[in-house]
PDB file of C-alpha atoms in Angstrom:
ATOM      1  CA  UNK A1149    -151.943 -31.538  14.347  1.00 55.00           C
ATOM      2  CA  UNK A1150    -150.741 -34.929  13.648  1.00 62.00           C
ATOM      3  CA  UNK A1151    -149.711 -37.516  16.446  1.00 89.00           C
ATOM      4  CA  UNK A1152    -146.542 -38.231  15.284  1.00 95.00           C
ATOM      5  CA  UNK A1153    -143.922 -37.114  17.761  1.00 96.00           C
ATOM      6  CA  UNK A1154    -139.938 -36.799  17.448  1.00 97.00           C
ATOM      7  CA  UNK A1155    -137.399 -36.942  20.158  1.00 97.00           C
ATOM      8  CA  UNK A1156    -135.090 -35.417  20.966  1.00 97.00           C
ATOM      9  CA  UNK A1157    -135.898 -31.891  18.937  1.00 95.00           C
ATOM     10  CA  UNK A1158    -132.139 -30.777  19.077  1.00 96.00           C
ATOM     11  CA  UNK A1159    -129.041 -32.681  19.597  1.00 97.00           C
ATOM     12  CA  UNK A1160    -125.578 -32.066  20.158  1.00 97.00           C
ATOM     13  CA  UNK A1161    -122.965 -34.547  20.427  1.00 97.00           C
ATOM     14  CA  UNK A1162    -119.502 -35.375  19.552  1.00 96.00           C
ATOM     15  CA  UNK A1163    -117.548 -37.106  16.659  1.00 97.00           C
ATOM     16  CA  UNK A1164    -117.961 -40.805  17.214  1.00 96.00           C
ATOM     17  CA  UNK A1165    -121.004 -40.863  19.591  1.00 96.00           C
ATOM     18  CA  UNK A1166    -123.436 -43.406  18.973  1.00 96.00           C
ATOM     19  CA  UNK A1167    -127.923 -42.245  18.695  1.00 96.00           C
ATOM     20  CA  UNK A1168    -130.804 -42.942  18.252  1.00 97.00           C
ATOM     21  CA  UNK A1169    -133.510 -40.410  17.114  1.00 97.00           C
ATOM     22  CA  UNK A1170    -137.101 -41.291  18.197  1.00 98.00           C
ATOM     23  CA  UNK A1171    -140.006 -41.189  16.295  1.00 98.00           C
ATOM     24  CA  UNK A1172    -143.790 -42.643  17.310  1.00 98.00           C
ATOM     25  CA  UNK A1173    -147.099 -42.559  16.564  1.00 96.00           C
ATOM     26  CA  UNK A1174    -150.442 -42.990  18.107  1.00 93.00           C
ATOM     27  CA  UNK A1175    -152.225 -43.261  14.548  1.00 89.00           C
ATOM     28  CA  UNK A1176    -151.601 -46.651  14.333  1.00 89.00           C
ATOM     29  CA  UNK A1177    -150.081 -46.002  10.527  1.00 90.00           C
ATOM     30  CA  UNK A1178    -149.005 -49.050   8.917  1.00 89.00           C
ATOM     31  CA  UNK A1179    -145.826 -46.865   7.132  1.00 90.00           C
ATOM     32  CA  UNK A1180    -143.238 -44.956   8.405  1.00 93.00           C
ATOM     33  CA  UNK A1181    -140.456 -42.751   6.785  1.00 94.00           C
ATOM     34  CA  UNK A1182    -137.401 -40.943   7.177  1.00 96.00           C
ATOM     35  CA  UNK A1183    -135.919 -38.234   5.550  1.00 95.00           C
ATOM     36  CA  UNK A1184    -132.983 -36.522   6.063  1.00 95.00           C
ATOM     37  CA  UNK A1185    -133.663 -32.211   5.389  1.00 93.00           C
ATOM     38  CA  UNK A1186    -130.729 -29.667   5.550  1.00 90.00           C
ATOM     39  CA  UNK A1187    -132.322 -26.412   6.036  1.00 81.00           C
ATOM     40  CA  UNK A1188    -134.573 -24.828   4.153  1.00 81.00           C
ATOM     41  CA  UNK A1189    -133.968 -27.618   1.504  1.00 86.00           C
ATOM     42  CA  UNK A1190    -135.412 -30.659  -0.392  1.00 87.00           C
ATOM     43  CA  UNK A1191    -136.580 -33.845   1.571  1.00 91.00           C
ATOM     44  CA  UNK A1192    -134.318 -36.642   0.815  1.00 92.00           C
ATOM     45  CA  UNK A1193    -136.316 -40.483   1.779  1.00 92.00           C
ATOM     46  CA  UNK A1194    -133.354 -42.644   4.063  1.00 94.00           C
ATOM     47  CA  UNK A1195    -135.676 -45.047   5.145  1.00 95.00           C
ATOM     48  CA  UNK A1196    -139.097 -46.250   5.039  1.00 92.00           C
ATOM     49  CA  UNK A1197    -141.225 -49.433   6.549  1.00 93.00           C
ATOM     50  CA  UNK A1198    -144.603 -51.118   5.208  1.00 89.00           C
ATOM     51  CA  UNK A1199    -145.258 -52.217   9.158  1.00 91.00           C
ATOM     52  CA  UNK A1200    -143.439 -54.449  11.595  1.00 94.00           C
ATOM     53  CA  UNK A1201    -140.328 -55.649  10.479  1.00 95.00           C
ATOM     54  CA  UNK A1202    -140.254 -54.466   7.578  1.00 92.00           C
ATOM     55  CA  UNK A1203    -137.610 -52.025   6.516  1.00 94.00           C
ATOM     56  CA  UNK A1204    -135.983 -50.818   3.536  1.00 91.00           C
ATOM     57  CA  UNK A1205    -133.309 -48.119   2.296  1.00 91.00           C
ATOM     58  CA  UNK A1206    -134.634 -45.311   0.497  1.00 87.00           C
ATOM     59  CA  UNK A1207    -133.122 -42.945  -2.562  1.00 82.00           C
ATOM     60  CA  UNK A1208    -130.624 -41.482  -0.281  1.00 83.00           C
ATOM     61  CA  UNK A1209    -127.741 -43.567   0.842  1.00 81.00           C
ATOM     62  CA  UNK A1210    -127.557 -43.256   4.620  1.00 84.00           C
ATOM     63  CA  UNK A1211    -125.129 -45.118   7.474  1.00 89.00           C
ATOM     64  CA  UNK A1212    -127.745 -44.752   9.963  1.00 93.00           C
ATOM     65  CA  UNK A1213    -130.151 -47.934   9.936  1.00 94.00           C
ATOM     66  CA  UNK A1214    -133.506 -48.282  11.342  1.00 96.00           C
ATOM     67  CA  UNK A1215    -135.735 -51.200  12.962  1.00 96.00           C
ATOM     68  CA  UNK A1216    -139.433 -51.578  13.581  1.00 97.00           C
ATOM     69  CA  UNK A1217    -140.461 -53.698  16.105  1.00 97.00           C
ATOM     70  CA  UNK A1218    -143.650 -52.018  17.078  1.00 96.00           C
ATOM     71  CA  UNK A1219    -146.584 -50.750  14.807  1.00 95.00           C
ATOM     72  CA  UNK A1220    -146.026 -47.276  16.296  1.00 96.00           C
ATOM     73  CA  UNK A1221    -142.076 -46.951  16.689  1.00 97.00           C
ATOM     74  CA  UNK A1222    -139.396 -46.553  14.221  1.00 98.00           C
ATOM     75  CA  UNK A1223    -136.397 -45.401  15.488  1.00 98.00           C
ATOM     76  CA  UNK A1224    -133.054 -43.917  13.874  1.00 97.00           C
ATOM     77  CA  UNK A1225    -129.574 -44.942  14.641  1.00 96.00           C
ATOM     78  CA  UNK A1226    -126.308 -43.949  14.240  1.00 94.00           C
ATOM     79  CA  UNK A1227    -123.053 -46.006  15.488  1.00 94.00           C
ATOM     80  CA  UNK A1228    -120.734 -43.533  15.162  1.00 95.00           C
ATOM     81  CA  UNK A1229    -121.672 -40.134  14.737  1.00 95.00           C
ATOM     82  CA  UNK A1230    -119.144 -37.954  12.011  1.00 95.00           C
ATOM     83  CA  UNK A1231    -119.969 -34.053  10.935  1.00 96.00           C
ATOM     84  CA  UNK A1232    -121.418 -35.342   7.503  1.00 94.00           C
ATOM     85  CA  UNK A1233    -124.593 -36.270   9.755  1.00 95.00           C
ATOM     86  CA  UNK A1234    -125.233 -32.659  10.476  1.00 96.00           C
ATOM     87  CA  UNK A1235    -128.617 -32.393   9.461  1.00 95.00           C
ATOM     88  CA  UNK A1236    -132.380 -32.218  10.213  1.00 95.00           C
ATOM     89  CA  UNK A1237    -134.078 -35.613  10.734  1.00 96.00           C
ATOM     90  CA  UNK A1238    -137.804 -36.316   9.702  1.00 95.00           C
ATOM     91  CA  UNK A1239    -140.439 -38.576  11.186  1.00 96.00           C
ATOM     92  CA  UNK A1240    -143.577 -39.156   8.937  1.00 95.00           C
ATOM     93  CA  UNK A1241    -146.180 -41.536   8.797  1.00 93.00           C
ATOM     94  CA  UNK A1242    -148.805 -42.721   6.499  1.00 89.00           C
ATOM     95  CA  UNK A1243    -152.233 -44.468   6.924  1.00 80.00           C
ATOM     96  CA  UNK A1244    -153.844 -47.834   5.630  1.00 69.00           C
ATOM     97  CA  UNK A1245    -153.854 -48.803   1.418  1.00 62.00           C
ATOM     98  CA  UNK A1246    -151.527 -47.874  -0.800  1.00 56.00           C
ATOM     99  CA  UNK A1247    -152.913 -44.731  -2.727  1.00 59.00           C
ATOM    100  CA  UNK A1248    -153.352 -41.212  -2.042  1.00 58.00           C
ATOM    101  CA  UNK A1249    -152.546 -41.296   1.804  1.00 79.00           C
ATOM    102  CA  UNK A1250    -150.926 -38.556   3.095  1.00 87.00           C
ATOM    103  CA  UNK A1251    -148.126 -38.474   5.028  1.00 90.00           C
ATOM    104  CA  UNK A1252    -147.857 -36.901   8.655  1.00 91.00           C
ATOM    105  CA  UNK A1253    -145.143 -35.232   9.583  1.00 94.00           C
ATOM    106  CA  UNK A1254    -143.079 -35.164  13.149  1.00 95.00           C
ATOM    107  CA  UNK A1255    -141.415 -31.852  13.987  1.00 94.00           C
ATOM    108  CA  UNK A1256    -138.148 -33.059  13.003  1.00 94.00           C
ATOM    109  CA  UNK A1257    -134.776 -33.822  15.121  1.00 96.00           C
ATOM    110  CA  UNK A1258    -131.944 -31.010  14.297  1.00 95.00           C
ATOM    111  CA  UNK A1259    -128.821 -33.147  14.657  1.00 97.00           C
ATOM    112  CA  UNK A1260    -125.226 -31.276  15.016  1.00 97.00           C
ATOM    113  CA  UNK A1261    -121.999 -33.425  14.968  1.00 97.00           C
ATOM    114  CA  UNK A1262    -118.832 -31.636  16.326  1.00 96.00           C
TER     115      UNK A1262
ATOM    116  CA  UNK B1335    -138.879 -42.901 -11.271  1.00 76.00           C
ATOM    117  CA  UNK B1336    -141.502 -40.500 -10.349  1.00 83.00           C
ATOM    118  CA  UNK B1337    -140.489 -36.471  -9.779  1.00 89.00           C
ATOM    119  CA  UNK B1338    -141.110 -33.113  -9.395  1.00 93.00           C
ATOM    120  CA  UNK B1339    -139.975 -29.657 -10.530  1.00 94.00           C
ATOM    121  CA  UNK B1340    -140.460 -26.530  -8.526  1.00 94.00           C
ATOM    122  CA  UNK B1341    -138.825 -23.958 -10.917  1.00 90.00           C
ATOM    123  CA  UNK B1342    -138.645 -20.693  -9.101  1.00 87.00           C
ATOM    124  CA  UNK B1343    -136.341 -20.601  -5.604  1.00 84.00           C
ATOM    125  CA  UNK B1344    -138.779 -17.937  -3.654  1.00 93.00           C
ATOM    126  CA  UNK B1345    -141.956 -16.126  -4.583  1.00 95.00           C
ATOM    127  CA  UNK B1346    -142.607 -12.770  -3.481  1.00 97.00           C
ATOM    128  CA  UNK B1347    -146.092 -11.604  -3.221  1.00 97.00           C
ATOM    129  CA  UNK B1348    -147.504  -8.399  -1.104  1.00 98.00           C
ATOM    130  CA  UNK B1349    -149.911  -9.047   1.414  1.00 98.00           C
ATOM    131  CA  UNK B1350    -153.769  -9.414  -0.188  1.00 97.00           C
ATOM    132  CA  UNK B1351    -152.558 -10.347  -3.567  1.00 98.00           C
ATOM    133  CA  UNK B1352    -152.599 -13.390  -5.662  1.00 98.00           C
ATOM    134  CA  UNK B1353    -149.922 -16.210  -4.327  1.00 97.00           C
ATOM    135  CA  UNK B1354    -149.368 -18.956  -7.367  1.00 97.00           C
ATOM    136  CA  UNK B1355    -146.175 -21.854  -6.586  1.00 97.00           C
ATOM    137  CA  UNK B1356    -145.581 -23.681  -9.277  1.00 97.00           C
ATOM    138  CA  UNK B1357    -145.183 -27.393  -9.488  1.00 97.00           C
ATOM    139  CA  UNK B1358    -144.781 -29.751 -12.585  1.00 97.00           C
ATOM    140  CA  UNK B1359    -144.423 -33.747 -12.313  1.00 95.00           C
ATOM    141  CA  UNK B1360    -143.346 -36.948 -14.354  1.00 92.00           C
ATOM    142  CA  UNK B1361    -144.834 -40.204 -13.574  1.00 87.00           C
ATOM    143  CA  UNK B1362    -145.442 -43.348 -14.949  1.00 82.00           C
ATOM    144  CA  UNK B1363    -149.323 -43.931 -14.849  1.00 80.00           C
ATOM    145  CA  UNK B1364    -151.974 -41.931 -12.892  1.00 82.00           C
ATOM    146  CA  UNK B1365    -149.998 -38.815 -10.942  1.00 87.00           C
ATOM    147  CA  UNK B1366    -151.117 -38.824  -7.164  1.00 90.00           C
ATOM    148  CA  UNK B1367    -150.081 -35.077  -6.330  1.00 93.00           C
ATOM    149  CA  UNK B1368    -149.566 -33.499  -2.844  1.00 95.00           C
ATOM    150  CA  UNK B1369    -148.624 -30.113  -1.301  1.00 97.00           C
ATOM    151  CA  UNK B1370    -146.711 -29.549   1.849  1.00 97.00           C
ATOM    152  CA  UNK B1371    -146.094 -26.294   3.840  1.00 97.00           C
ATOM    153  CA  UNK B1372    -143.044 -26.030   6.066  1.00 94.00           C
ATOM    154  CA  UNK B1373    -142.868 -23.421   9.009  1.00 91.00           C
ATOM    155  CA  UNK B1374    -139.414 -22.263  10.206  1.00 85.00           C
ATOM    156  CA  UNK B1375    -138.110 -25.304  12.710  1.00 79.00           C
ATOM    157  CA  UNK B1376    -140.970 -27.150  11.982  1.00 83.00           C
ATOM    158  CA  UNK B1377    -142.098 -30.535  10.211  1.00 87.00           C
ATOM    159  CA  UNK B1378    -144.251 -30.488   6.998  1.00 92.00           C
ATOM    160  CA  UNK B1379    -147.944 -29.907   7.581  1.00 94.00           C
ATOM    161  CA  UNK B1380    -150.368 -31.206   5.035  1.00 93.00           C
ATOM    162  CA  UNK B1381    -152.280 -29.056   2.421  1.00 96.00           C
ATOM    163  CA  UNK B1382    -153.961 -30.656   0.182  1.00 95.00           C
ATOM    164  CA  UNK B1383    -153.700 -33.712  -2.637  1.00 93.00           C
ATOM    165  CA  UNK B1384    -155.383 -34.748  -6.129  1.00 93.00           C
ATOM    166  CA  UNK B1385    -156.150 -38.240  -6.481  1.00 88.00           C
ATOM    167  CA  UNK B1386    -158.585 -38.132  -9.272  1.00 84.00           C
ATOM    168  CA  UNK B1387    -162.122 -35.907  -9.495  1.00 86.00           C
ATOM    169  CA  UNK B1388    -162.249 -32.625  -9.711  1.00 90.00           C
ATOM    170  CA  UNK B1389    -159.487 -30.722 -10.962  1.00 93.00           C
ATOM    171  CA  UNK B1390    -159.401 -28.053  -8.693  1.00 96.00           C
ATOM    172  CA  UNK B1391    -158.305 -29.018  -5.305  1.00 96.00           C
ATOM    173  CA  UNK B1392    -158.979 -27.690  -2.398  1.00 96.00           C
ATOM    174  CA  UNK B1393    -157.203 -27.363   0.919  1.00 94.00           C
ATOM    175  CA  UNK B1394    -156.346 -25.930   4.076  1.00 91.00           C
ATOM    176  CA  UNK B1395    -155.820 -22.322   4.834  1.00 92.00           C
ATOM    177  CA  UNK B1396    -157.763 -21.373   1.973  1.00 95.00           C
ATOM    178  CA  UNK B1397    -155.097 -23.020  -0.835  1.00 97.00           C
ATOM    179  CA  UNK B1398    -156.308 -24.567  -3.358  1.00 97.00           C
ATOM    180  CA  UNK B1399    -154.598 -26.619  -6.410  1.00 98.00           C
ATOM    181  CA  UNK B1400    -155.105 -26.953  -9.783  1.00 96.00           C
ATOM    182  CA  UNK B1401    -154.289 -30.521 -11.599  1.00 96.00           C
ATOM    183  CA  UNK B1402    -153.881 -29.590 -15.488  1.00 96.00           C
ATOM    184  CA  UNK B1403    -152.928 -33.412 -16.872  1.00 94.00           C
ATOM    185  CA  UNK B1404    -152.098 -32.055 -20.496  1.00 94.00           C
ATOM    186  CA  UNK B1405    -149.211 -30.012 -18.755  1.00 96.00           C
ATOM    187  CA  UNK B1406    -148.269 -32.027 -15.683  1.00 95.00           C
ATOM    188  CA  UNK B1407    -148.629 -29.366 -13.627  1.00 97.00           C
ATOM    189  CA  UNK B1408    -150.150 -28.826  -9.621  1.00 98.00           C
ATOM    190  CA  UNK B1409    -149.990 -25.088  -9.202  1.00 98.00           C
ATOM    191  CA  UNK B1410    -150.839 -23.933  -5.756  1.00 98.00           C
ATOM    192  CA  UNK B1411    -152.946 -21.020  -5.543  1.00 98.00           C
ATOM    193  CA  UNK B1412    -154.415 -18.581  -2.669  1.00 98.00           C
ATOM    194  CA  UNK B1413    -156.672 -15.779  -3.596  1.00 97.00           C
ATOM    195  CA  UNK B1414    -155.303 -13.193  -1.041  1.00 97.00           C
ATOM    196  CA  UNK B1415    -151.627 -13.805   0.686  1.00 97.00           C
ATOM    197  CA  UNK B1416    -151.577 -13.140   4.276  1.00 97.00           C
ATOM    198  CA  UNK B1417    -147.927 -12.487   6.044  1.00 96.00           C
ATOM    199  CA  UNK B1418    -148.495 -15.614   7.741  1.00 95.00           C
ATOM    200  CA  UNK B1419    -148.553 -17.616   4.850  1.00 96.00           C
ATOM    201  CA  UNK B1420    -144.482 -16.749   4.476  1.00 96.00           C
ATOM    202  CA  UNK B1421    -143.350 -20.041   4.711  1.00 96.00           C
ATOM    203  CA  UNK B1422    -141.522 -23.066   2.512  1.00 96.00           C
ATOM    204  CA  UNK B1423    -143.920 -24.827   0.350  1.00 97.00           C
ATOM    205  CA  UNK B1424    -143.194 -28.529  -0.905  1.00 96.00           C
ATOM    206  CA  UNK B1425    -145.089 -30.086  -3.748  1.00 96.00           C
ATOM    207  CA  UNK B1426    -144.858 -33.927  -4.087  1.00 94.00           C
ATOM    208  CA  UNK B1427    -146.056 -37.138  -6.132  1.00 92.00           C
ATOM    209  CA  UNK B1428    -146.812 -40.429  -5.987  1.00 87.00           C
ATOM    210  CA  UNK B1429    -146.384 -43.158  -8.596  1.00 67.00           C
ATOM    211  CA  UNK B1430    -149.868 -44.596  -9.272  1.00 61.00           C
ATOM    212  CA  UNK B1431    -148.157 -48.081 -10.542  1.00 57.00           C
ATOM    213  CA  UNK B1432    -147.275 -49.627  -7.226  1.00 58.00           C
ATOM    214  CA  UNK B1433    -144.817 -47.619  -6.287  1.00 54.00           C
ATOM    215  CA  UNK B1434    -145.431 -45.929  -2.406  1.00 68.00           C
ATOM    216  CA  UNK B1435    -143.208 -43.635  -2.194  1.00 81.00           C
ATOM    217  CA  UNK B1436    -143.174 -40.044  -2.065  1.00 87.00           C
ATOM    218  CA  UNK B1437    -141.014 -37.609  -4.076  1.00 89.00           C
ATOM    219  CA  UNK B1438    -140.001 -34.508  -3.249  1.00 92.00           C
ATOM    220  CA  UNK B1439    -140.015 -31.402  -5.136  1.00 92.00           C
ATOM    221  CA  UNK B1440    -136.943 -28.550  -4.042  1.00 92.00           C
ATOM    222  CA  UNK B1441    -139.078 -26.493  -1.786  1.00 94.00           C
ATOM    223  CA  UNK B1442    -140.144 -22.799  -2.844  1.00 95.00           C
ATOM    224  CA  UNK B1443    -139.930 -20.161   0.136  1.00 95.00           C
ATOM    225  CA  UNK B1444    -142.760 -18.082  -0.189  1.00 97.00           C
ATOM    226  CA  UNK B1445    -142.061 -14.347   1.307  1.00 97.00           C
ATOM    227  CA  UNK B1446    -145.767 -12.031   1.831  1.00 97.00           C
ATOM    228  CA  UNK B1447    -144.885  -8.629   2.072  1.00 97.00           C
ATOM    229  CA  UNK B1448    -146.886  -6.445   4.351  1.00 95.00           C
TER     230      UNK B1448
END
C-alpha cells in the first residue's frame, strides 16, 4: 500500500459551499496530481505540481485550483460548489527523476453536490 | 500528445482461463508504458511498467505485459483468472521527450466468472 492518503473519502454538501479535498504523503514525492474520475470511467489530469510552489492546470479544464506549500500536501479547492462537480477526486503521487516513476494512488474523495 | 487506446469496454473470462486486456499507444519518442488496476471505491493500485529491457514485463498478482514496439501495443496478460481479479484495469503512457505526464487509457472492466 502506498502512503498517500485522501480526506475526506465521501462528501456531501450543498450548491454554493466552498472545500477543500485533502491529499498527503509521507513518501516525500517531489510530484503530485489530480484527477477528476466519474465512476467506473477514464482518469482525467486537473492538476499537477513538480514540488513546492509549483502548480499547473492539466488536460481537463477545472474551477477548482490547487496550492502546494509543503513537499507532502496538495490540497483541492472549490469556492463555490455547483452539481457539475459531482465526481470522484484522485490523489497520486510520483517519486524523484523524470522517467518511468510510477504514480501512487490515494483512495479517492467521492464528491456529491446537491 | 501522448495516448492510449483500450478497445474493448469489459472482458469476460471464466475463472482459471487465460485473461488478455488490450492496450495500444502513440507517442512521440521512447513509449514509457504502465498498467493500473482499480477495485470498486478504490484508488488505482500499481501493476507493472516497461521502461526499456525485456519485453515481457512482469508484475504484481501474477500479470505480466508484453511491449510489442512494431505494433504499439502493452497487452496485459494472466495465465489463470481468479474471481478476484474482477476489477477495472487502466493502461497508461508516458512521453519519453520531456513530457511528465501520464495519460490515461478508458479503463476495461474485467468480469472472472466462477
Amino acid at each position: 500500500e502506498a502512503d498517500i492518503y485522501q480526506t475526506p473519502r465521501y462528501l456531501v454538501i450543498g450548491t454554493g459551499k466552498k472545500i477543500t479535498l485533502e491529499c498527503s504523503q509521507t513518501m516525500g514525492h517531489d510530484k503530485m496530481y489530480w484527477y477528476q474520475q466519474d465512476p467506473g470511467m477514464e482518469l482525467h489530469l486537473i492538476h499537477y505540481s513538480y514540488g513546492v510552489n509549483s502548480t499547473e492546470k492539466g488536460d481537463l479544464s477545472s474551477e477548482s485550483t490547487v496550492s502546494r506549500i509543503r513537499t507532502e500536501h496538495f490540497p483541492l479547492t472549490l469556492e463555490s460548489a455547483r452539481p457539475s462537480h459531482t465526481s470522484q477526486y484522485l490523489c497520486a503521487s510520483s517519486g524523484f527523476g523524470f522517467y518511468g516513476n510510477e504514480q501512487y494512488f490515494g483512495p479517492g474523495t467521492r464528491l456529491t453536490v446537491t | 500528445a501522448q495516448s492510449v487506446a483500450q478497445p474493448e469496454d469489459q472482458v469476460n473470462v471464466a475463472e482459471g482461463n487465460p485473461l488478455t486486456v488490450k492496450c495500444t499507444y502513440s507517442v512521440s519518442g521512447n513509449p514509457y508504458l504502465f498498467w493500473y488496476v482499480q477495485y470498486p471505491n478504490r484508488g488505482l493500485q500499481f501493476l507493472l511498467k516497461y521502461i526499456t529491457g525485456d519485453n515481457l514485463v512482469k508484475g504484481s498478482y501474477g500479470f505480466e505485459a508484453e511491449f510489442n514496439k512494431s505494433q504499439t501495443s502493452f497487452h496485459l496478460k494472466k495465465p489463470s483468472a481468479l474471481v478476484s481479479d474482477s476489477a477495472l484495469y487502466f493502461c497508461a503512457v508516458r512521453d519519453g521527450d520531456g513530457n511528465n505526464r501520464l495519460a490515461f487509457g478508458k479503463g476495461n472492466q474485467v468480469v472472472v466468472i466462477p
